[in-house]
Amino acid sequence: MKEIFITGATGFLGSYVLDHYLRETNLRISVLTRAASRQEGLEKLWKALQIHQDASTFWQLQDRVEIVSGDLTKPRLGIDDDQYDRLVKGAESILHIAASLNRKSDKACLNHNLKGTLAVLKLAQAARDHHGLRRFSFVSTTAIAGKRDSETLTEDEAFDWDRSDYDPYARTKKFCEHMVRELLPDVPKTIFRPSTVMGDSRHPRSTQFEMVRAFNAVFSMPVFPVRPDARVDICNADWVGKAIFELHRKPAQHDCYHLSAGTASPKAYDIGQAMARLGRRPPRMVPQLFGATQMGFDLIAGLRQRNTLTYIGSLFKVFLPYITFDTVFDNTRAVTELGAAPASFLDYGPPFAEWCRSQNYRYPYLPFPERPAVVAVPSDGARA
Ligand SMILES: NC(=O)c1ccc[n+]([C@@H]2O[C@H](COP(=O)([O-])OP(=O)(O)OC[C@H]3O[C@@H](n4cnc5c(N)ncnc54)[C@H](OP(=O)(O)O)[C@@H]3O)[C@@H](O)[C@H]2O)c1
């Protein structure tokens, strides 16, 4: 059975990709996770997948999943020697999604993103040397574009060594892209750059809440320092997950794709009006207050005591540039190859934002389900 090695499958975005692999292929899927045992790994998978699958589907599809206990920050990914050797000999492709999204920590980004990606690349090199790797894909981010002001960027324009970054997350992901290109010159590669991924166009639920929390706070404020016509590039997770799945599988035409709303991105004014459907009064948009607001949030975020106020201050400090920089990422390549565009946040965003708030930004996780005595084999015939 052919095998794919995926990192980050237990995360928000990775769970969308894994769900596609489980339902639509018959590949064996090895999943890296920081779990001390197979049971702990399965519990993490259930937590990630329950937004996509009920308990019976979960158990029907689990037999093709190999839990690989490990850690990006450890030598040889912290994987035991037998399993590492098996991956080197068996992986026909690698999809590296895992990362630290901690925009405030140089240390976390250095260790998880830079050191971690280097370790995944070494595994990829060993697999390439052993039998040739069909494809290596890396999930990056449009944040690699660095500090920008009112631009529309293609994949080639977004990467610019001479530009400063907003945070260590952006900086380390940018260097990861460079490492992927430098260290696997002879392997077919794809770099995916999602923009801000928020919500699912099919239902108003999510397991990731930080950005939507910031959005809810922004659009509940009386005044916000953004130009009304500033565009905000937000993309639905179901489209991004499907794009990563499809483009990793096929012989892609490009080595890099923006997974973004691009020129269809909504303007801040329109988002305010859409949120007003929830009965909120849209904030007055006063861009002149940007500097003062940023200073205020920096001050609050830096306070020694930790409480809701400092948490909100930290959220704004990291997300403010991305909400206000009016820069969008051309998605023509991905839309053309997939034959489908992302959904409009103006349509699915308001009920989604409301659901998140009503849940107090916590997913109502179901407990780990008992494995049934007899597990039904999927009847629809998964495809390779
Ligand atoms: N969400 C967005 O809006 C967005 C936008 C643009 C790009 N991206 C990119 O998409 C990718 C996934 O993001 P996400 O939002 O899904 O993140 P997430 O929900 O925080 O998931 C992170 C994943 O990475 C794994 N991971 C983190 N540190 C690890 C380590 N030291 N060792 C092994 N695994 C580790 C976690 O696995 P365990 O906890 O199971 O170990 C988890 O599966 C990232 O590369 C991110 O840069 C996300």
CSV table of C-alpha atoms and ligand atoms in Angstrom, one decimal:
chain,number,residue,atom,x,y,z
A,1,MET,CA,0.0,0.0,0.0
A,2,LYS,CA,1.4,3.4,-0.9
A,3,GLU,CA,2.1,5.7,2.0
A,4,ILE,CA,2.0,9.4,2.7
A,5,PHE,CA,3.7,11.0,5.7
A,6,ILE,CA,1.8,14.0,7.1
A,7,THR,CA,2.9,16.4,9.9
A,8,GLY,CA,0.3,18.6,11.5
A,9,ALA,CA,-2.6,16.4,10.7
A,10,THR,CA,-3.9,16.8,14.3
A,11,GLY,CA,-4.2,20.6,13.9
A,12,PHE,CA,-7.0,22.8,12.6
A,13,LEU,CA,-6.0,22.9,8.9
A,14,GLY,CA,-4.3,19.5,8.9
A,15,SER,CA,-7.6,17.8,10.0
A,16,TYR,CA,-9.3,19.0,6.8
A,17,VAL,CA,-6.5,17.5,4.7
A,18,LEU,CA,-6.5,14.3,6.6
A,19,ASP,CA,-10.2,13.9,6.3
A,20,HIS,CA,-9.9,14.1,2.5
A,21,TYR,CA,-7.1,11.5,2.5
A,22,LEU,CA,-9.1,9.2,4.7
A,23,ARG,CA,-12.3,9.4,2.7
A,24,GLU,CA,-11.0,9.8,-0.9
A,25,THR,CA,-7.9,7.6,-1.1
A,26,ASN,CA,-6.8,4.2,0.0
A,27,LEU,CA,-3.3,5.3,1.0
A,28,ARG,CA,-1.7,4.3,4.3
A,29,ILE,CA,-1.3,7.6,6.2
A,30,SER,CA,1.5,8.1,8.7
A,31,VAL,CA,0.8,11.0,11.0
A,32,LEU,CA,3.4,12.8,13.2
A,33,THR,CA,2.0,13.9,16.5
A,34,ARG,CA,3.4,14.8,20.0
A,35,ALA,CA,1.7,11.8,21.7
A,36,ALA,CA,3.4,9.5,24.1
A,37,SER,CA,1.3,6.4,23.0
A,38,ARG,CA,-0.9,5.2,20.2
A,39,GLN,CA,-3.9,5.7,22.4
A,40,GLU,CA,-3.0,9.3,23.1
A,41,GLY,CA,-2.4,9.8,19.4
A,42,LEU,CA,-5.8,8.4,18.6
A,43,GLU,CA,-7.4,10.7,21.1
A,44,LYS,CA,-5.7,13.7,19.4
A,45,LEU,CA,-6.9,12.5,16.1
A,46,TRP,CA,-10.5,12.2,17.4
A,47,LYS,CA,-10.3,15.7,18.8
A,48,ALA,CA,-9.1,17.0,15.4
A,49,LEU,CA,-11.4,14.9,13.2
A,50,GLN,CA,-14.7,15.1,15.1
A,51,ILE,CA,-15.6,18.3,13.3
A,52,HIS,CA,-15.6,16.2,10.1
A,53,GLN,CA,-16.5,12.7,11.1
A,54,ASP,CA,-18.9,10.9,13.5
A,55,ALA,CA,-17.6,8.2,15.7
A,56,SER,CA,-18.5,5.3,13.4
A,57,THR,CA,-16.8,6.9,10.4
A,58,PHE,CA,-13.8,7.7,12.6
A,59,TRP,CA,-13.4,4.0,13.5
A,60,GLN,CA,-14.1,2.8,10.0
A,61,LEU,CA,-11.2,4.9,8.6
A,62,GLN,CA,-8.6,4.6,11.3
A,63,ASP,CA,-7.1,1.3,10.2
A,64,ARG,CA,-5.0,3.1,7.5
A,65,VAL,CA,-3.6,5.6,10.0
A,66,GLU,CA,-0.2,5.0,11.6
A,67,ILE,CA,0.4,7.2,14.6
A,68,VAL,CA,4.0,8.4,14.6
A,69,SER,CA,4.9,9.7,18.0
A,70,GLY,CA,7.5,12.4,17.7
A,71,ASP,CA,8.4,16.0,17.9
A,72,LEU,CA,9.6,18.5,15.3
A,73,THR,CA,12.1,20.0,17.7
A,74,LYS,CA,13.9,16.7,18.4
A,75,PRO,CA,16.7,15.0,16.5
A,76,ARG,CA,15.3,12.8,13.7
A,77,LEU,CA,11.9,14.2,14.7
A,78,GLY,CA,12.0,12.2,18.0
A,79,ILE,CA,10.7,9.2,16.1
A,80,ASP,CA,11.9,5.7,17.2
A,81,ASP,CA,14.5,4.2,14.9
A,82,ASP,CA,12.3,1.4,13.5
A,83,GLN,CA,9.5,3.7,12.6
A,84,TYR,CA,11.9,6.3,11.1
A,85,ASP,CA,13.5,3.6,9.0
A,86,ARG,CA,10.1,2.4,7.8
A,87,LEU,CA,9.1,6.0,6.8
A,88,VAL,CA,12.4,6.4,4.9
A,89,LYS,CA,11.7,3.2,3.0
A,90,GLY,CA,7.9,3.6,2.6
A,91,ALA,CA,6.9,7.3,2.2
A,92,GLU,CA,6.0,8.0,-1.4
A,93,SER,CA,5.2,11.6,-0.6
A,94,ILE,CA,5.5,14.0,2.4
A,95,LEU,CA,3.1,16.8,3.4
A,96,HIS,CA,4.6,19.1,6.0
A,97,ILE,CA,1.8,21.1,7.7
A,98,ALA,CA,2.9,21.3,11.3
A,99,ALA,CA,4.2,24.6,12.7
A,100,SER,CA,4.2,26.9,15.6
A,101,LEU,CA,1.8,29.8,15.0
A,102,ASN,CA,3.0,31.6,18.1
A,103,ARG,CA,3.7,35.0,16.6
A,104,LYS,CA,5.0,36.3,19.9
A,105,SER,CA,7.8,33.8,20.5
A,106,ASP,CA,11.1,33.8,18.6
A,107,LYS,CA,12.1,30.7,20.5
A,108,ALA,CA,8.9,28.6,19.5
A,109,CYS,CA,9.2,29.7,15.9
A,110,LEU,CA,12.9,29.0,15.7
A,111,ASN,CA,12.5,25.5,17.2
A,112,HIS,CA,9.3,24.3,15.7
A,113,ASN,CA,9.4,26.0,12.3
A,114,LEU,CA,13.1,26.2,11.4
A,115,LYS,CA,14.6,23.3,13.3
A,116,GLY,CA,11.5,21.2,12.7
A,117,THR,CA,11.3,21.8,8.9
A,118,LEU,CA,15.0,21.0,8.6
A,119,ALA,CA,14.4,17.7,10.3
A,120,VAL,CA,11.4,16.9,8.0
A,121,LEU,CA,13.6,17.8,5.0
A,122,LYS,CA,16.3,15.4,6.2
A,123,LEU,CA,13.7,12.6,6.3
A,124,ALA,CA,12.6,13.6,2.8
A,125,GLN,CA,16.2,13.5,1.5
A,126,ALA,CA,16.6,10.0,3.0
A,127,ALA,CA,13.4,8.9,1.3
A,128,ARG,CA,14.5,10.5,-2.0
A,129,ASP,CA,17.8,8.7,-1.8
A,130,HIS,CA,16.2,5.4,-1.0
A,131,HIS,CA,13.5,5.2,-3.7
A,132,GLY,CA,12.7,8.7,-5.0
A,133,LEU,CA,10.0,10.9,-3.5
A,134,ARG,CA,6.9,11.6,-5.6
A,135,ARG,CA,6.3,15.0,-4.0
A,136,PHE,CA,7.2,17.2,-1.0
A,137,SER,CA,4.7,19.8,0.0
A,138,PHE,CA,5.1,22.5,2.6
A,139,VAL,CA,2.3,24.6,4.0
A,140,SER,CA,3.7,28.1,4.4
A,141,THR,CA,1.7,31.3,4.8
A,142,THR,CA,1.0,34.6,3.0
A,143,ALA,CA,2.6,36.2,6.0
A,144,ILE,CA,6.0,35.6,4.4
A,145,ALA,CA,5.2,38.6,2.2
A,146,GLY,CA,6.3,40.8,5.2
A,147,LYS,CA,5.4,44.4,5.7
A,148,ARG,CA,3.2,45.7,3.0
A,149,ASP,CA,0.8,48.5,2.2
A,150,SER,CA,-2.1,48.3,-0.2
A,151,GLU,CA,-0.8,45.7,-2.6
A,152,THR,CA,-2.1,42.7,-4.7
A,153,LEU,CA,0.6,40.1,-4.8
A,154,THR,CA,1.2,37.1,-7.1
A,155,GLU,CA,3.1,34.1,-5.7
A,156,ASP,CA,6.4,35.4,-7.3
A,157,GLU,CA,6.0,38.9,-6.0
A,158,ALA,CA,5.2,37.9,-2.4
A,159,PHE,CA,8.7,36.6,-1.6
A,160,ASP,CA,11.1,39.4,-1.1
A,161,TRP,CA,14.4,39.1,0.9
A,162,ASP,CA,14.7,42.9,1.3
A,163,ARG,CA,11.5,43.2,3.3
A,164,SER,CA,11.0,43.2,7.0
A,165,ASP,CA,8.5,41.0,8.7
A,166,TYR,CA,5.7,41.6,11.2
A,167,ASP,CA,6.7,38.8,13.5
A,168,PRO,CA,9.0,35.7,14.0
A,169,TYR,CA,6.3,33.4,12.6
A,170,ALA,CA,6.4,35.2,9.3
A,171,ARG,CA,10.2,35.3,9.3
A,172,THR,CA,10.7,31.7,10.1
A,173,LYS,CA,8.1,30.4,7.6
A,174,LYS,CA,9.9,32.5,4.9
A,175,PHE,CA,13.2,30.9,5.6
A,176,CYS,CA,11.5,27.5,5.7
A,177,GLU,CA,10.3,28.1,2.1
A,178,HIS,CA,13.9,28.8,1.2
A,179,MET,CA,15.2,25.6,2.8
A,180,VAL,CA,12.6,23.5,1.0
A,181,ARG,CA,13.8,24.9,-2.3
A,182,GLU,CA,17.5,24.7,-1.5
A,183,LEU,CA,17.5,21.2,0.1
A,184,LEU,CA,15.2,19.3,-2.3
A,185,PRO,CA,16.2,20.8,-5.7
A,186,ASP,CA,15.5,17.6,-7.5
A,187,VAL,CA,12.2,16.6,-5.9
A,188,PRO,CA,8.8,17.8,-7.2
A,189,LYS,CA,7.6,20.4,-4.6
A,190,THR,CA,4.6,22.5,-3.8
A,191,ILE,CA,4.5,25.4,-1.4
A,192,PHE,CA,1.1,26.4,-0.2
A,193,ARG,CA,0.5,29.8,1.2
A,194,PRO,CA,-2.9,30.2,2.9
A,195,SER,CA,-3.9,33.7,3.8
A,196,THR,CA,-6.0,34.1,7.0
A,197,VAL,CA,-8.0,30.8,7.3
A,198,MET,CA,-11.2,31.3,9.2
A,199,GLY,CA,-14.3,29.2,9.4
A,200,ASP,CA,-16.0,26.7,7.1
A,201,SER,CA,-18.4,27.7,4.4
A,202,ARG,CA,-20.6,24.5,5.0
A,203,HIS,CA,-21.3,25.0,8.7
A,204,PRO,CA,-20.6,27.7,11.3
A,205,ARG,CA,-18.2,25.7,13.4
A,206,SER,CA,-14.5,25.7,14.1
A,207,THR,CA,-11.8,24.3,16.4
A,208,GLN,CA,-9.6,27.3,16.0
A,209,PHE,CA,-10.6,30.6,17.5
A,210,GLU,CA,-7.9,33.2,17.9
A,211,MET,CA,-8.4,35.2,14.7
A,212,VAL,CA,-12.2,35.1,14.9
A,213,ARG,CA,-12.0,36.3,18.5
A,214,ALA,CA,-10.0,39.3,17.3
A,215,PHE,CA,-12.5,39.9,14.5
A,216,ASN,CA,-15.4,39.8,16.9
A,217,ALA,CA,-13.6,42.2,19.1
A,218,VAL,CA,-12.8,44.5,16.2
A,219,PHE,CA,-16.3,44.6,14.9
A,220,SER,CA,-17.8,45.2,18.3
A,221,MET,CA,-15.7,48.3,19.0
A,222,PRO,CA,-17.2,51.8,18.5
A,223,VAL,CA,-14.1,52.9,16.5
A,224,PHE,CA,-11.4,51.0,14.6
A,225,PRO,CA,-8.3,52.3,12.9
A,226,VAL,CA,-8.7,50.9,9.4
A,227,ARG,CA,-9.6,52.5,6.1
A,228,PRO,CA,-13.1,51.4,5.1
A,229,ASP,CA,-11.9,50.3,1.7
A,230,ALA,CA,-9.0,48.2,3.1
A,231,ARG,CA,-9.3,44.7,1.8
A,232,VAL,CA,-9.0,41.7,4.2
A,233,ASP,CA,-7.8,38.4,2.7
A,234,ILE,CA,-9.8,35.7,4.5
A,235,CYS,CA,-10.3,32.2,3.2
A,236,ASN,CA,-12.6,29.3,4.2
A,237,ALA,CA,-10.8,26.3,5.7
A,238,ASP,CA,-12.9,23.8,3.7
A,239,TRP,CA,-11.6,25.3,0.4
A,240,VAL,CA,-8.0,25.5,1.7
A,241,GLY,CA,-8.0,21.9,2.9
A,242,LYS,CA,-9.4,20.6,-0.4
A,243,ALA,CA,-6.8,22.7,-2.3
A,244,ILE,CA,-3.9,21.2,-0.3
A,245,PHE,CA,-5.3,17.7,-0.8
A,246,GLU,CA,-5.9,18.0,-4.5
A,247,LEU,CA,-2.7,19.9,-5.5
A,248,HIS,CA,-0.4,17.6,-3.5
A,249,ARG,CA,-1.9,14.6,-5.3
A,250,LYS,CA,-1.7,15.8,-8.8
A,251,PRO,CA,1.2,16.8,-11.0
A,252,ALA,CA,0.9,20.5,-10.1
A,253,GLN,CA,1.7,23.1,-12.7
A,254,HIS,CA,3.4,25.5,-10.3
A,255,ASP,CA,5.6,25.1,-7.3
A,256,CYS,CA,3.8,27.7,-5.2
A,257,TYR,CA,0.1,28.5,-4.7
A,258,HIS,CA,-1.7,31.3,-2.8
A,259,LEU,CA,-4.7,29.7,-1.0
A,260,SER,CA,-6.5,33.0,-0.5
A,261,ALA,CA,-9.5,35.1,-1.4
A,262,GLY,CA,-7.3,37.4,-3.6
A,263,THR,CA,-9.0,40.2,-5.5
A,264,ALA,CA,-12.4,39.0,-4.3
A,265,SER,CA,-11.4,39.8,-0.7
A,266,PRO,CA,-14.0,41.8,1.2
A,267,LYS,CA,-13.4,45.4,2.3
A,268,ALA,CA,-13.4,46.3,6.0
A,269,TYR,CA,-16.6,48.4,5.4
A,270,ASP,CA,-18.4,45.4,3.9
A,271,ILE,CA,-17.3,43.1,6.7
A,272,GLY,CA,-18.7,45.7,9.2
A,273,GLN,CA,-22.0,45.8,7.3
A,274,ALA,CA,-22.2,42.0,7.2
A,275,MET,CA,-21.5,41.7,10.9
A,276,ALA,CA,-24.3,44.3,11.4
A,277,ARG,CA,-26.6,41.5,10.4
A,278,LEU,CA,-25.9,40.1,13.9
A,279,GLY,CA,-27.4,43.2,15.3
A,280,ARG,CA,-24.1,44.9,15.9
A,281,ARG,CA,-23.4,48.5,15.1
A,282,PRO,CA,-20.4,48.6,12.7
A,283,PRO,CA,-17.4,50.4,14.1
A,284,ARG,CA,-16.5,53.9,12.8
A,285,MET,CA,-13.4,53.4,10.7
A,286,VAL,CA,-10.8,56.0,11.4
A,287,PRO,CA,-7.4,55.1,9.9
A,288,GLN,CA,-5.8,58.1,11.4
A,289,LEU,CA,-5.9,56.4,14.8
A,290,PHE,CA,-3.7,53.5,13.7
A,291,GLY,CA,-0.5,54.6,15.4
A,292,ALA,CA,-2.2,55.5,18.7
A,293,THR,CA,-4.2,52.2,18.7
A,294,GLN,CA,-1.2,50.1,18.0
A,295,MET,CA,0.7,51.8,20.8
A,296,GLY,CA,-2.2,51.2,23.2
A,297,PHE,CA,-2.4,47.5,22.4
A,298,ASP,CA,1.4,47.1,22.7
A,299,LEU,CA,1.2,48.7,26.1
A,300,ILE,CA,-1.7,46.5,27.3
A,301,ALA,CA,-0.1,43.3,25.8
A,302,GLY,CA,3.1,44.1,27.7
A,303,LEU,CA,1.5,44.4,31.1
A,304,ARG,CA,2.9,42.0,33.6
A,305,GLN,CA,-0.4,40.6,34.9
A,306,ARG,CA,-2.2,38.1,32.6
A,307,ASN,CA,-6.0,38.6,32.3
A,308,THR,CA,-8.6,39.0,29.6
A,309,LEU,CA,-7.5,42.5,28.9
A,310,THR,CA,-3.9,41.6,28.3
A,311,TYR,CA,-5.0,38.6,26.2
A,312,ILE,CA,-7.1,40.8,24.0
A,313,GLY,CA,-4.2,43.3,23.8
A,314,SER,CA,-1.8,40.5,22.7
A,315,LEU,CA,-4.4,39.3,20.1
A,316,PHE,CA,-4.6,42.8,18.6
A,317,LYS,CA,-0.9,43.4,18.7
A,318,VAL,CA,-0.3,40.3,16.5
A,319,PHE,CA,-3.3,40.5,14.2
A,320,LEU,CA,-3.7,44.3,13.7
A,321,PRO,CA,-1.2,44.5,10.9
A,322,TYR,CA,-2.9,41.6,9.0
A,323,ILE,CA,-6.3,43.2,9.4
A,324,THR,CA,-5.3,46.6,8.3
A,325,PHE,CA,-2.5,46.3,5.8
A,326,ASP,CA,-4.9,46.1,2.8
A,327,THR,CA,-2.8,43.5,1.0
A,328,VAL,CA,-4.3,40.6,-0.8
A,329,PHE,CA,-2.8,37.5,-2.5
A,330,ASP,CA,-3.7,36.6,-6.1
A,331,ASN,CA,-5.2,33.2,-6.2
A,332,THR,CA,-5.6,32.7,-10.0
A,333,ARG,CA,-3.3,29.6,-10.0
A,334,ALA,CA,-5.2,27.7,-7.4
A,335,VAL,CA,-8.7,28.7,-8.6
A,336,THR,CA,-7.8,27.8,-12.2
A,337,GLU,CA,-6.4,24.4,-11.3
A,338,LEU,CA,-9.1,23.5,-8.8
A,339,GLY,CA,-11.9,24.9,-10.9
A,340,ALA,CA,-13.5,26.4,-7.8
A,341,ALA,CA,-13.0,29.7,-5.9
A,342,PRO,CA,-13.2,30.1,-2.1
A,343,ALA,CA,-16.4,31.2,-0.5
A,344,SER,CA,-17.1,34.8,0.4
A,345,PHE,CA,-16.5,35.6,4.1
A,346,LEU,CA,-19.4,38.1,3.8
A,347,ASP,CA,-21.8,35.1,3.3
A,348,TYR,CA,-20.5,32.5,5.8
A,349,GLY,CA,-18.6,34.8,8.3
A,350,PRO,CA,-21.4,36.4,10.4
A,351,PRO,CA,-23.1,33.1,11.5
A,352,PHE,CA,-19.7,31.6,12.1
A,353,ALA,CA,-18.5,34.6,14.2
A,354,GLU,CA,-21.8,34.4,16.2
A,355,TRP,CA,-21.4,30.6,16.8
A,356,CYS,CA,-17.9,31.1,18.1
A,357,ARG,CA,-19.0,33.8,20.5
A,358,SER,CA,-21.9,31.7,21.7
A,359,GLN,CA,-19.5,28.9,22.5
A,360,ASN,CA,-17.2,31.2,24.3
A,361,TYR,CA,-14.5,30.3,21.8
A,362,ARG,CA,-14.4,26.7,22.8
A,363,TYR,CA,-15.3,23.7,20.7
A,364,PRO,CA,-17.8,21.4,22.4
A,365,TYR,CA,-15.6,18.3,22.1
A,366,LEU,CA,-17.2,14.9,22.4
A,367,PRO,CA,-15.4,12.3,24.6
A,368,PHE,CA,-13.3,9.7,22.9
A,369,PRO,CA,-15.7,7.0,21.6
A,370,GLU,CA,-15.3,3.3,22.4
A,371,ARG,CA,-14.1,1.2,19.4
A,372,PRO,CA,-17.0,-0.9,18.3
A,373,ALA,CA,-16.6,-4.7,18.6
A,374,VAL,CA,-17.1,-4.9,14.8
A,375,VAL,CA,-15.9,-2.1,12.6
A,376,ALA,CA,-17.8,-1.8,9.3
A,377,VAL,CA,-15.6,-1.6,6.2
A,378,PRO,CA,-16.3,1.6,4.2
A,379,SER,CA,-18.7,0.6,1.5
A,380,ASP,CA,-18.1,3.4,-1.0
A,381,GLY,CA,-14.7,2.1,-2.1
A,382,ALA,CA,-12.0,4.6,-1.3
A,383,ARG,CA,-9.9,5.6,-4.3
A,384,ALA,CA,-6.2,5.8,-4.7
B,1,LIG,N1,-4.8,28.7,10.5
B,1,LIG,C1,-4.4,29.7,9.7
B,1,LIG,O1,-5.1,30.7,9.6
B,1,LIG,C2,-3.2,29.6,8.8
B,1,LIG,C3,-3.0,30.6,7.9
B,1,LIG,C4,-1.9,30.5,7.0
B,1,LIG,C5,-1.0,29.4,7.2
B,1,LIG,N2,-1.2,28.4,8.1
B,1,LIG,C6,-0.3,27.3,8.2
B,1,LIG,O2,-1.0,26.1,8.3
B,1,LIG,C7,-0.3,25.1,9.1
B,1,LIG,C8,-1.3,24.6,10.1
B,1,LIG,O3,-1.8,25.6,10.9
B,1,LIG,P1,-3.0,25.3,11.9
B,1,LIG,O4,-3.8,26.6,12.0
B,1,LIG,O5,-3.7,24.1,11.5
B,1,LIG,O6,-2.2,25.1,13.2
B,1,LIG,P2,-2.6,24.3,14.6
B,1,LIG,O7,-4.1,24.1,14.6
B,1,LIG,O8,-2.0,25.0,15.7
B,1,LIG,O9,-1.9,22.9,14.4
B,1,LIG,C9,-0.5,22.8,14.5
B,1,LIG,C10,-0.1,21.3,14.2
B,1,LIG,O10,1.3,21.3,14.2
B,1,LIG,C11,1.7,20.2,15.0
B,1,LIG,N3,2.9,20.6,15.8
B,1,LIG,C12,3.2,21.8,16.3
B,1,LIG,N4,4.4,21.7,16.9
B,1,LIG,C13,4.8,20.4,16.7
B,1,LIG,C14,6.0,19.7,17.1
B,1,LIG,N5,6.9,20.3,17.9
B,1,LIG,N6,6.1,18.4,16.8
B,1,LIG,C15,5.1,17.8,16.1
B,1,LIG,N7,4.0,18.4,15.7
B,1,LIG,C16,3.9,19.7,16.0
B,1,LIG,C17,0.5,19.9,16.0
B,1,LIG,O11,0.5,18.6,16.3
B,1,LIG,P3,0.4,17.9,17.8
B,1,LIG,O12,-0.2,19.0,18.7
B,1,LIG,O13,-0.6,16.8,17.6
B,1,LIG,O14,1.7,17.4,18.2
B,1,LIG,C18,-0.7,20.3,15.1
B,1,LIG,O15,-1.1,19.1,14.4
B,1,LIG,C19,0.9,25.9,9.6
B,1,LIG,O16,2.0,25.5,8.9
B,1,LIG,C20,0.5,27.3,9.5
B,1,LIG,O17,1.7,28.1,9.3
B,1,LIG,C21,-2.3,28.5,8.9
